[in-house]
Each structure stands twice: as C-alpha cells, then as structure tokens.
Short mmCIF file of C-alpha atoms (C1' of nucleotides) in Angstrom, two decimals:
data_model
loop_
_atom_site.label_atom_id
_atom_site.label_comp_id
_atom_site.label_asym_id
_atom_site.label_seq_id
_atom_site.Cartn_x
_atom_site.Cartn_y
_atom_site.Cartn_z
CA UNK K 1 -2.68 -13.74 -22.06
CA UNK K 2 1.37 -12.86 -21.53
CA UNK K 3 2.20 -13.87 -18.22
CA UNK K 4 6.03 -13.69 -18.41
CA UNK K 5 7.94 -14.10 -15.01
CA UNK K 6 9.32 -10.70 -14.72
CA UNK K 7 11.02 -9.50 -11.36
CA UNK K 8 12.07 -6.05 -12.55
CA UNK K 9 10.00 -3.44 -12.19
CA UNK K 10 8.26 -2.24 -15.33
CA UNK K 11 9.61 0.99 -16.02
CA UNK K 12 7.49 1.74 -19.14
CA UNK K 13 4.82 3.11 -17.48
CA UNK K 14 5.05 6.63 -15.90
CA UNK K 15 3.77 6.79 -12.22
CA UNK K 16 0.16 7.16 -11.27
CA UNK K 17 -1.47 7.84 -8.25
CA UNK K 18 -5.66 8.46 -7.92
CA UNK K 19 -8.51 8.70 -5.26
CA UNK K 20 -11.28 6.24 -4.99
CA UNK K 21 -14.77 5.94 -6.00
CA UNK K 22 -15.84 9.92 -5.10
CA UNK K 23 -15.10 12.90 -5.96
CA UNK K 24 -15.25 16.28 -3.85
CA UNK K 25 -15.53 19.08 -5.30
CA UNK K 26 -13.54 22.59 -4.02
CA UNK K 27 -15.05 23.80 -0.89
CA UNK K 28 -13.82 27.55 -2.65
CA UNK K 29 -16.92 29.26 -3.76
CA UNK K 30 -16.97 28.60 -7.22
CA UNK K 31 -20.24 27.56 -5.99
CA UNK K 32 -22.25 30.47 -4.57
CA UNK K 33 -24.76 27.88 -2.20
CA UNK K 34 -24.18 24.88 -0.20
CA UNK K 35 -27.07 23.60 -2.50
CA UNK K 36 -24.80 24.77 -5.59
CA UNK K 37 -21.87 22.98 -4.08
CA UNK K 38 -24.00 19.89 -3.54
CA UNK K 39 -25.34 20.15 -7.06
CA UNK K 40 -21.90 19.80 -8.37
CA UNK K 41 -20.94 16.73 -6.25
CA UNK K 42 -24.15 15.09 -7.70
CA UNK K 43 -22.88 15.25 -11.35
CA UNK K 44 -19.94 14.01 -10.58
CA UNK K 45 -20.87 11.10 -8.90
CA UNK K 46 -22.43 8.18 -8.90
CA UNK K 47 -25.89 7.18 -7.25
CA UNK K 48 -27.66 3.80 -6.60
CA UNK K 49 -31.24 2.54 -5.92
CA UNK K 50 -32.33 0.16 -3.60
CA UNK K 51 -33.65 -2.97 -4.36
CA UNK K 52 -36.81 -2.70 -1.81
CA UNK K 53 -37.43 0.46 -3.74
CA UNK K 54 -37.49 -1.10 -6.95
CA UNK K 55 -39.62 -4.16 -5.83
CA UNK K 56 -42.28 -1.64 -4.67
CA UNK K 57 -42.70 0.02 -8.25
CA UNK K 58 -45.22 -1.22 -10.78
CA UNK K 59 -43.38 -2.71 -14.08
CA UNK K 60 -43.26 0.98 -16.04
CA UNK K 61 -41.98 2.66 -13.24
CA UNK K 62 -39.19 0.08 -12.13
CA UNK K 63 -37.95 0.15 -15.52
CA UNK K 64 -37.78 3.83 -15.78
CA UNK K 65 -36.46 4.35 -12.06
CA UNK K 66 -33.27 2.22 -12.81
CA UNK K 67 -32.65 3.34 -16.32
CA UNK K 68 -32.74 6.81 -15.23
CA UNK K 69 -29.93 5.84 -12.14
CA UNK K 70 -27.77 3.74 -15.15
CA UNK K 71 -28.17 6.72 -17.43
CA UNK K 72 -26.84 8.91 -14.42
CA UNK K 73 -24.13 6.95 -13.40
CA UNK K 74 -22.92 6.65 -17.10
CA UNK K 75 -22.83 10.52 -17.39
CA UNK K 76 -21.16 10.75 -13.48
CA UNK K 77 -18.28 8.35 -14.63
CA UNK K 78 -17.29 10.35 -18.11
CA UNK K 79 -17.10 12.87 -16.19
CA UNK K 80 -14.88 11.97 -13.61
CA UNK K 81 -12.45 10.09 -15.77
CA UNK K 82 -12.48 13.33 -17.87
CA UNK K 83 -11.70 15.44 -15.12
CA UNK K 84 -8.77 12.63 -14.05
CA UNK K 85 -7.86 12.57 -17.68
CA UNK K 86 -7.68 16.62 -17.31
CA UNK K 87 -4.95 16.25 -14.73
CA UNK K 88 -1.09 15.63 -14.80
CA UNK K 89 0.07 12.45 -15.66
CA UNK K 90 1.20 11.56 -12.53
CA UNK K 91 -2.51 11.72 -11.34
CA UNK K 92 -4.01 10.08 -13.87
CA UNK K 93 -5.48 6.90 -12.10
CA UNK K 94 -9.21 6.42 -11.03
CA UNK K 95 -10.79 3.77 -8.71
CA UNK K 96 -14.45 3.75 -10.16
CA UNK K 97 -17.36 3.15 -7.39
CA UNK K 98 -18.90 -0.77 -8.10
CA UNK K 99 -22.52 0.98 -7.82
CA UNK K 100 -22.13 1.77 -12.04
CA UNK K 101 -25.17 -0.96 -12.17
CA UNK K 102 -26.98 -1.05 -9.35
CA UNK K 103 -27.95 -4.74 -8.22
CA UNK K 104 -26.72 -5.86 -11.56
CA UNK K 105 -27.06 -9.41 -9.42
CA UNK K 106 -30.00 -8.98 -7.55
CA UNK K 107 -33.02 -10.73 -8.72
CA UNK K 108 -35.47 -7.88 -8.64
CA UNK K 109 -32.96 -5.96 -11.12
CA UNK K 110 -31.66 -8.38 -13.35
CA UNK K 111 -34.52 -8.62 -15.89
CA UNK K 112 -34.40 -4.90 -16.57
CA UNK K 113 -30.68 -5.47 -17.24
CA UNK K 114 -31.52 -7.66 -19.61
CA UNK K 115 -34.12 -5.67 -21.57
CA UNK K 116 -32.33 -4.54 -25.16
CA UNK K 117 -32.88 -0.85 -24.31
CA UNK K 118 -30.72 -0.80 -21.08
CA UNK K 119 -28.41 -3.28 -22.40
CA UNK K 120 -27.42 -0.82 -25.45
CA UNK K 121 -27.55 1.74 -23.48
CA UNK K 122 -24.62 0.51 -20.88
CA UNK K 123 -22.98 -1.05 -23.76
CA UNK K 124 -22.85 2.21 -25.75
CA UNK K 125 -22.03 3.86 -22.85
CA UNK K 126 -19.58 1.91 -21.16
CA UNK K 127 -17.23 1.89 -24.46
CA UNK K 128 -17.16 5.29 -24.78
CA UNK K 129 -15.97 5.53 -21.24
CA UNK K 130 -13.24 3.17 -21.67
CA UNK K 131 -12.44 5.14 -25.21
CA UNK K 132 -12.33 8.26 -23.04
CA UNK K 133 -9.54 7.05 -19.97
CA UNK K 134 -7.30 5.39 -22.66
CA UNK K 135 -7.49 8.66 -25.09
CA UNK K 136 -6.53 10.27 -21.41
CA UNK K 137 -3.84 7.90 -20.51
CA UNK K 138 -6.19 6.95 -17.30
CA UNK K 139 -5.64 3.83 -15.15
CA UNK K 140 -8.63 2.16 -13.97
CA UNK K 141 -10.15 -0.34 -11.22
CA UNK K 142 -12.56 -1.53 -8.97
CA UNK K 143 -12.85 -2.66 -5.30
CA UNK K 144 -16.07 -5.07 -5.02
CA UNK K 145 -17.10 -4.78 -1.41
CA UNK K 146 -16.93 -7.25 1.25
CA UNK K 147 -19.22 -9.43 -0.03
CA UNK K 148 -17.35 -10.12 -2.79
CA UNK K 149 -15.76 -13.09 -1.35
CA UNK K 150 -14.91 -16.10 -4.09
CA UNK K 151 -14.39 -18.49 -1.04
CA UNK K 152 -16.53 -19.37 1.63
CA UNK K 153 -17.87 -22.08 3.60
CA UNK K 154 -21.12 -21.24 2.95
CA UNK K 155 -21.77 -22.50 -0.79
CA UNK K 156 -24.94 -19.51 -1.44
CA UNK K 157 -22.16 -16.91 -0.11
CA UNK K 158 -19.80 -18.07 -2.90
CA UNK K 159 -21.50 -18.23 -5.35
CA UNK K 160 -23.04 -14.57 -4.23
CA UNK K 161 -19.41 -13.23 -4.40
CA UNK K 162 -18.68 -14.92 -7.68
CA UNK K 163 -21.73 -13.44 -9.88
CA UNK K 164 -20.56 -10.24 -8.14
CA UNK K 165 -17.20 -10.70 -8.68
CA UNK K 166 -18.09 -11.46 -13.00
CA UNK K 167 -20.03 -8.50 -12.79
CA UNK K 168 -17.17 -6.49 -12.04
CA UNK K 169 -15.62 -8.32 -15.02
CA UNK K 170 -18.50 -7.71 -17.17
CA UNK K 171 -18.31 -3.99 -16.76
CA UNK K 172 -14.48 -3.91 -17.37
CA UNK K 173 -15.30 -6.13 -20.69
CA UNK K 174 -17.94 -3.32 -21.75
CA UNK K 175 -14.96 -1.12 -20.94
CA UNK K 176 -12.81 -2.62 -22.94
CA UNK K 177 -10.60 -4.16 -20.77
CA UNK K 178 -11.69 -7.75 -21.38
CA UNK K 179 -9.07 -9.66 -22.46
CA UNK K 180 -5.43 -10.06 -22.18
CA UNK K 181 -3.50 -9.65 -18.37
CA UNK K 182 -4.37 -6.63 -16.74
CA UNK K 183 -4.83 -4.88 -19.89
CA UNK K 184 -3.88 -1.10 -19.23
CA UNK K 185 -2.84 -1.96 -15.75
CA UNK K 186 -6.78 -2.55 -15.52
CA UNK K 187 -7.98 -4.63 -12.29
CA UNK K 188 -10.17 -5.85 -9.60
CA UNK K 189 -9.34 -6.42 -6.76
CA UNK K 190 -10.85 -7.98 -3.93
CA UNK K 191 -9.09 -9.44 -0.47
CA UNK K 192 -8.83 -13.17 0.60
CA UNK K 193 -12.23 -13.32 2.65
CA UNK K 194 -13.04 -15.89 6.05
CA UNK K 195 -10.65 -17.53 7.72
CA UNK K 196 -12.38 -20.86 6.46
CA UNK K 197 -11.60 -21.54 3.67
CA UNK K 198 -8.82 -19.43 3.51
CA UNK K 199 -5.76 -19.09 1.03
CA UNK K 200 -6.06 -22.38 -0.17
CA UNK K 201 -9.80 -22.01 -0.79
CA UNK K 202 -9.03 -18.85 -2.48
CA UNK K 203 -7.05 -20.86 -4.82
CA UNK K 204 -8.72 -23.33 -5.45
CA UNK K 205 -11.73 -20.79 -6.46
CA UNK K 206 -9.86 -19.88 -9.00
CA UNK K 207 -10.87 -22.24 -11.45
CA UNK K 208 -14.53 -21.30 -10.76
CA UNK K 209 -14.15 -18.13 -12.17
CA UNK K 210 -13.90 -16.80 -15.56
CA UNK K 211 -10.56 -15.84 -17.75
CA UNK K 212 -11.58 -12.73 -17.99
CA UNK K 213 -12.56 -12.44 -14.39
CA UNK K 214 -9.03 -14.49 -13.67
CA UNK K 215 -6.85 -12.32 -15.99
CA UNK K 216 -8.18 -8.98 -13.92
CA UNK K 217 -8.07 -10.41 -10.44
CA UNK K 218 -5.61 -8.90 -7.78
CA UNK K 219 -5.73 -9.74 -4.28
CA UNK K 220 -4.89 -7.17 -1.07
CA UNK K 221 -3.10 -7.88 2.19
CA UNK K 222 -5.87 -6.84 5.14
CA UNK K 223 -5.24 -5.54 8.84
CA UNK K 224 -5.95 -8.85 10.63
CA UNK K 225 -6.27 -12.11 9.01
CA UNK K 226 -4.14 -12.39 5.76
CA UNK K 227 -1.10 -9.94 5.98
CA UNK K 228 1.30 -9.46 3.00
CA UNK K 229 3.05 -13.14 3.42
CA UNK K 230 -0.41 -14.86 3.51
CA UNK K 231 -1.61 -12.73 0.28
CA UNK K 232 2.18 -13.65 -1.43
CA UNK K 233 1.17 -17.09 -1.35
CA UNK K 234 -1.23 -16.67 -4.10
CA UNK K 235 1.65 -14.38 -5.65
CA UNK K 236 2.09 -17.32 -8.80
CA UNK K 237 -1.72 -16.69 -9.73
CA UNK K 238 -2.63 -13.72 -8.57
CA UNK K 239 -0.61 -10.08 -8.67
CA UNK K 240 -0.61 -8.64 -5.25
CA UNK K 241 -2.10 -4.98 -3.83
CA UNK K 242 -0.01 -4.00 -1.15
CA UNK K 243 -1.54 -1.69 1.16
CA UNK K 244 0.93 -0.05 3.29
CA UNK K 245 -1.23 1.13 6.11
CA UNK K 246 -2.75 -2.53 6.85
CA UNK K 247 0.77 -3.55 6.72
CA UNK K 248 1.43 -1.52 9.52
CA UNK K 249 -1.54 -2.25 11.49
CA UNK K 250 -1.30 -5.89 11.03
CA UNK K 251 2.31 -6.25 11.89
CA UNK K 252 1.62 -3.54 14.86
CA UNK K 253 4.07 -1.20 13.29
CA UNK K 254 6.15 -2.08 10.37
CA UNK K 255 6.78 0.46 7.31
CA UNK K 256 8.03 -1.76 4.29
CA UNK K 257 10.94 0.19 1.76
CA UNK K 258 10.81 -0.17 -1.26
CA UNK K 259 14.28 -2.34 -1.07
CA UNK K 260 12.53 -5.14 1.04
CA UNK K 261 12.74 -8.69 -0.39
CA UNK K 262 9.06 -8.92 -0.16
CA UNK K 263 8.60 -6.04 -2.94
CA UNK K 264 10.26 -8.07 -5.45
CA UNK K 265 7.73 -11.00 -5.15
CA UNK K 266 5.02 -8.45 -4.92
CA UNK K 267 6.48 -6.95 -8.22
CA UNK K 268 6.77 -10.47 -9.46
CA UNK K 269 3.42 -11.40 -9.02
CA UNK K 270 1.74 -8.80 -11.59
CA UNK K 271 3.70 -10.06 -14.41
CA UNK K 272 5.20 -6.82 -16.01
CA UNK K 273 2.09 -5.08 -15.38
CA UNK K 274 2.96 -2.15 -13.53
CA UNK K 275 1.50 -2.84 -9.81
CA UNK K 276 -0.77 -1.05 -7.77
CA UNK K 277 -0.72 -0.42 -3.93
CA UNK K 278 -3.15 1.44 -1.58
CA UNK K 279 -1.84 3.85 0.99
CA UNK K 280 -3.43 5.73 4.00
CA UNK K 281 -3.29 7.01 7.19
CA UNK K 282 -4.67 6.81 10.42
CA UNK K 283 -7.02 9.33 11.47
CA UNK K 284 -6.40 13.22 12.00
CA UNK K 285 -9.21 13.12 15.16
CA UNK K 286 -7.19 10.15 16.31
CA UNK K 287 -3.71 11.52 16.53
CA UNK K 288 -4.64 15.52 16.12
CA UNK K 289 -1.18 16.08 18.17
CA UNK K 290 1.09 13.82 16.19
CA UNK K 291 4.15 15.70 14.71
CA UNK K 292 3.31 15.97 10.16
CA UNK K 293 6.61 14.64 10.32
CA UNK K 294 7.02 11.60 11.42
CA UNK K 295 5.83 8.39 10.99
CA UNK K 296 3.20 6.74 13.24
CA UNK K 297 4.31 4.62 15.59
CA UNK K 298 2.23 2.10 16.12
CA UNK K 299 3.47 0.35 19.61
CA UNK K 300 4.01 3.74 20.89
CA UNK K 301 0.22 4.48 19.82
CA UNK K 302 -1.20 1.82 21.09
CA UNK K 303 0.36 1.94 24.84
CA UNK K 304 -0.63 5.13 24.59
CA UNK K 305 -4.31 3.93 24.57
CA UNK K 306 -5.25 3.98 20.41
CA UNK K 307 -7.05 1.20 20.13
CA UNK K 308 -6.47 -1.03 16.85
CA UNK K 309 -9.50 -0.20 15.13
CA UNK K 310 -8.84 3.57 15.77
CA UNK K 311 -5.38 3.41 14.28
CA UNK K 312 -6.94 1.62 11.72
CA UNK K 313 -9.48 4.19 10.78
CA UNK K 314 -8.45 6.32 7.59
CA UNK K 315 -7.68 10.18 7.60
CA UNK K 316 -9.20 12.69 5.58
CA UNK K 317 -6.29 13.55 4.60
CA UNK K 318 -2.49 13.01 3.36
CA UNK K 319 -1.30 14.77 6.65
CA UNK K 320 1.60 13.05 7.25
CA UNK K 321 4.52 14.00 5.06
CA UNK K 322 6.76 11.10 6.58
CA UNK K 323 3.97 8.60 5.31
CA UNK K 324 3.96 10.70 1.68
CA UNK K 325 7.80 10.78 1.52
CA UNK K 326 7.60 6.65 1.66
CA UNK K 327 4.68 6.95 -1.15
CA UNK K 328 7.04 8.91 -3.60
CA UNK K 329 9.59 6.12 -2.64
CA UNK K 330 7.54 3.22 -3.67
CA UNK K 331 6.27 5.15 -6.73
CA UNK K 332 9.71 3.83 -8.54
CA UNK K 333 8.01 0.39 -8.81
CA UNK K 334 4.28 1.06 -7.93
CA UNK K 335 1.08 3.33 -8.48
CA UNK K 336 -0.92 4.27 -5.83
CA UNK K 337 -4.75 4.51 -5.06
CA UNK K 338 -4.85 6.91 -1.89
CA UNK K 339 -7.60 5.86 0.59
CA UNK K 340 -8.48 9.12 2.05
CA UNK K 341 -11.83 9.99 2.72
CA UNK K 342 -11.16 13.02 1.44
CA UNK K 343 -10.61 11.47 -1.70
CA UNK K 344 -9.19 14.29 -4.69
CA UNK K 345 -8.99 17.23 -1.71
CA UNK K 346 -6.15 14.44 -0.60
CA UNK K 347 -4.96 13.29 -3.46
CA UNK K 348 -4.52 16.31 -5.58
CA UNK K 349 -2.26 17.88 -2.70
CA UNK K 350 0.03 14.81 -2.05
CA UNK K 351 0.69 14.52 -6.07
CA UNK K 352 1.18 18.33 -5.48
CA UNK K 353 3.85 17.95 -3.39
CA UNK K 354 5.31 14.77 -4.83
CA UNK K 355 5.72 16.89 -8.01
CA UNK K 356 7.05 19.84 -6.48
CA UNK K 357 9.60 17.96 -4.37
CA UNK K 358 13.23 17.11 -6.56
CA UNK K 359 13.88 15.15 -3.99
CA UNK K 360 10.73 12.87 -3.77
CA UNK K 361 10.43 13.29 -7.76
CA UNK K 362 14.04 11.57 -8.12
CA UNK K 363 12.63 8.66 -6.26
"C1'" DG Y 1 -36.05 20.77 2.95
"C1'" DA Y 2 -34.99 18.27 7.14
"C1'" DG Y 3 -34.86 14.18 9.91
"C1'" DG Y 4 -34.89 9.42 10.67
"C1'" DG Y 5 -35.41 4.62 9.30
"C1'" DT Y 6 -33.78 1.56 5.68
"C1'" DC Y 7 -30.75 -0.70 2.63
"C1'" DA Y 8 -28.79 -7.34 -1.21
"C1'" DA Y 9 -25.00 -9.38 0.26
"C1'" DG Y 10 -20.25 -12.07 4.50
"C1'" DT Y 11 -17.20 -12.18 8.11
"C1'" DC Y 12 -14.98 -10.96 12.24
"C1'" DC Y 13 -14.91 -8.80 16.64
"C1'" DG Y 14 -16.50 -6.82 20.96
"C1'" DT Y 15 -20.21 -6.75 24.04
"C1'" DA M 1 -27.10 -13.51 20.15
"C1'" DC M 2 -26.56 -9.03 18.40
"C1'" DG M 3 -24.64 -4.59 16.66
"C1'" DG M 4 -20.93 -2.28 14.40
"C1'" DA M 5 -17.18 -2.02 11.20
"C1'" DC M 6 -15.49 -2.79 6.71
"C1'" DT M 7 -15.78 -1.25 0.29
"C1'" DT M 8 -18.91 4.05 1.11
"C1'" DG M 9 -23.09 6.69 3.61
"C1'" DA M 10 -26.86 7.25 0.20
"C1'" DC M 11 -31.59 6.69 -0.47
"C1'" DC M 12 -36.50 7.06 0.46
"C1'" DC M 13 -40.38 8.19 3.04
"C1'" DT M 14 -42.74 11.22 6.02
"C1'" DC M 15 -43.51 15.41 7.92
#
DNA sequence: GAGGGTCAAGTCCGT
DNA sequence: ACGGACTTGACCCTC
C-alpha cells in the first residue's frame, strides 16, 4: 500500500473517459429486426435473477437457474471490456454493472455461491476478465447502489451495506485488483449515505471494513446532503469522485475549473492515482430549447420553473458542448465516467469530439 | 410475444 | 404514513 502525499497531478497516465454499466448497441441496421437489435444488447450485457424467483425453485433448478445468469454475465462482461479495450485510448475506461453475482449477499443465494462448481467458475472467469482490460489498457470500477451505505443508524442496514460493499471488493480481488492502492486506477465507489451518522460515521466505518475493501474505496459528492467540501473531509482517507453535475445542483449553479483550490485537495486525496470524476447533464426533455452552447444556468432554470429534481435528472446525451468543453478541461488532471443514459451512443461522440478538437485536445 | 405486477436492500423528500 | 427517486429498469408470470 503506497499512499504518498502527492498534490500534482499524475501525468503518467493518458486520459480516459467511459460509460457506465450498459451498453447500447448502434440503432444503424447492422441489425435487420428490432428482435436482432435486442439480441445484440443481450450479449452484451449483463442480466440478474431475483431472489423470490430463486426461493421458488426446487434445489436442481435453483442451482442451474443462477449458474446459467453467472455464466452469462461472465461472457456479457468480456465482451464489453473487449469492445472498450477495442477503442482509442482515450476511451478506454468501463464502469461494470454490480449485478456480475446476483445476490452474492442474499441468503437464498449464498450457498450456491459457495458450491466448488460456481466458485471455479467465477474465479476462472473473473481472472481472465481482469487479464483481458489490463492486456487492453482498460480502467475499471463499480458503483454499489444506494444501499451500499457503510454508516447508518440502523446497525442491520450497516452491516447490509458492508457485506455488499466486500462483495464489491471480492469481485475486484477475483479481478485482480486486490491489493495495493487503487491498483490500475481500480475503485469503488460509493457516496457518504444518511444524514445520521454522517461524515464522521463514515469515518469511523472505516475501520470496519477490509484493506482491500479500504485500499479501493472512493467516496462522491451528492446533489443535496454532502457536497464536495463535506466529501473533502474524508479527503486524508479516502480519494474523492467529483461529480460535476451534483456540484452544480447542490450549490444551485456553480461550474468548478480545473484551477479551483478545491481540485488540488481532490487530486490530493487519491494519492498519485490518477482520479476519477463523473459528469452529466440535465435532461434534453427538460431544457429541449436551451442553446448546445452554453452552460446551464441553474438560478436562471429554476426561476424559470425547473424544479430541482428535474435539473437533476440526467440526459441521454452529451448535448451540451459548453458542459463537454469543461470535461476536456478537467481531463488534464482527471478521467471521466459519463452518466448518460445513453451510455456509449454518448460517450463515444463526446470522446469523438474531444479528439477531434486541437483545442480541447491541448487541454 | 405482449402486458402488467414484482423485485433484497436505505434514505430523503414531497404529498 | 406512503410512494417515488436514486445506482438501472429488468425479470417473471400470465394470457
């Protein structure tokens, strides 16, 4: 574990940006159905089960179900980090979905996860995938949900959100990305949680995790109850996510550059791993007049009658090029997971353009 | 194949 | 007190 102050940004790495957990494939007829098209979506992604489901199978049949879902999912994920891995190296970043193992924690699943068939069969699996995205240069992470909380008043909730939490870990371990800080710019991230207990819960949780767990943690700024200074509190443990667009929501308007004092303790706080923020935008239904560009403004929005949760909303996507001028900015210091829900359809083009762009490219 | 009810989980917010 | 939103709509049953 190297976790040398370091307040410069690490310049060793070349600059990534990725979509999240899906991927959508070209609405272009390559596909001569809608079923076809649908088809192709289905490889490439992951599915789940449900745990009522299971519960209602006889022993055989539970088994099978859920080993035929992990065996799925297995396939799904090679194949989207090999198409990431297939792309430029600027777009060579990949948040997987947390559904790899469905209800790895859940009661009703976790004795089939323990059986030696599945077990070699993730584990065989799993380090071939993590083989695959470091042959391709591919950054990876996950995003446990929001019940993935590691503080809470409620003592079953925590410890909920912790087994879910060293799940997360467990699957990066299989991975390969157990041990060591951030290995590979590798993380999970999850945001601070309830009110009660708060930052100083959060902190304290710490020690009720595991290193591994510990050494991949990163912790994201929301739209409402712990903004970027409340997350840079926990900057001497735990590296920082900045997400620009609930930086903007939750100080009703603000666009940080990447020249603001805060970047350098959010830079700080990953400990020469390269760090990782999330952008978005908000919705094209919500503001289908709004000039491409300019930014948002938020007061102006919101006397305007856009209520916070609609500004909040995410776009399908990147339409803004004010907003995707800032993202080539902050790619001098940071990579980028773009939370569109058009996932690579957004991507793809705003990488496109970042490229093509001297201008942006210098940045 | 389409349509509608269901799905493991925490927390906040608006009604 | 309850439903919806949030990481994300997908899954499963019935017709």
């Amino acid at each position: 574990m190297s976790r040398k102050p370091n307040t410069s940004p690490n310049t060793s790495e070349p600059p990534r940006l990725g979509f999240c957990c899906t991927f959508i494939p070209d609405p272009d007829p390559g596909h001569k159905t809608l079923k076809a098209a649908k088809d192709a979506a289905k490889l490439m992604n992951l599915g789940t089960v449900t745990m009522a489901h299971l519960e209602r199978l006889g022993p055989t049949a539970r088994f099978e179900k859920l080993e035929g879902v992990v065996r799925h999912n297995l396939a799904a994920l090679e194949r989207q980090i090999a198409w990431v891995s297939g792309r430029p190296p600027l777009e060579r970043l990949l948040r997987m979905a947390s559904s790899v193992l469905p209800g790895y924690t859940h009661p009703v699943a976790q004795p089939l996860y323990a059986e030696p068939a599945m077990r070699a069969l993730i584990e065989t699996g799993l380090a071939r995938i993590g083989e695959r995205a470091r042959a391709g240069a591919v950054r990876l992470s996950m995003h446990p949900g929001p019940f993935c909380i590691i503080a809470s008043r409620n003592p079953n909730a925590q410890a909920n959100g912790i087994a879910e939490l060293e799940y997360h870990a467990e699957v990066m371990t299989m991975l390969g990305y157990g041990s060591g800080w951030h290995p590979h710019g590798a993380h999970l991230n999850i945001h601070v949680g309830g009110r009660e207990p708060g930052i100083e819960g959060f902190r304290e949780s710490l020690s009720l995790i595991s290193e591994t767990a510990r050494n991949l943690l990163t912790v994201e700024n929301d739209e409402s109850l712990f903004g970027l200074d409340a997350v840079l509190r926990l900057g001497d443990r735990v590296p920082v996510v900045l997400d620009l667009h609930h930086h903007w929501v939750e100080s009703r308007g603000a666009y940080i550059e990447p020249d603001d004092p805060r970047i350098r303790a959010v830079i700080a706080s990953w400990r020469g791993v390269r760090p990782v923020s999330h952008i978005s935008v908000s919705r094209e239904s919500v503001l289908p007049e709004h000039d491409t560009g300019t930014l948002p403004d938020y007061v102006a929005l919101a006397e305007q009658g856009h209520s916070w949760r609609d500004l909040a909303a995410h776009s399908d996507l990147m339409w803004n090029e004010a907003v995707n001028a800032l993202v080539a900015r902050h790619l001098v210091w940071t990579d980028f997971e773009i939370e569109a829900k058009g996932k690579n359809q957004a991507s793809v083009p705003l990488a496109a353009q970042i490229g093509r762009d001297p201008s942006l490219a210098a940045a």
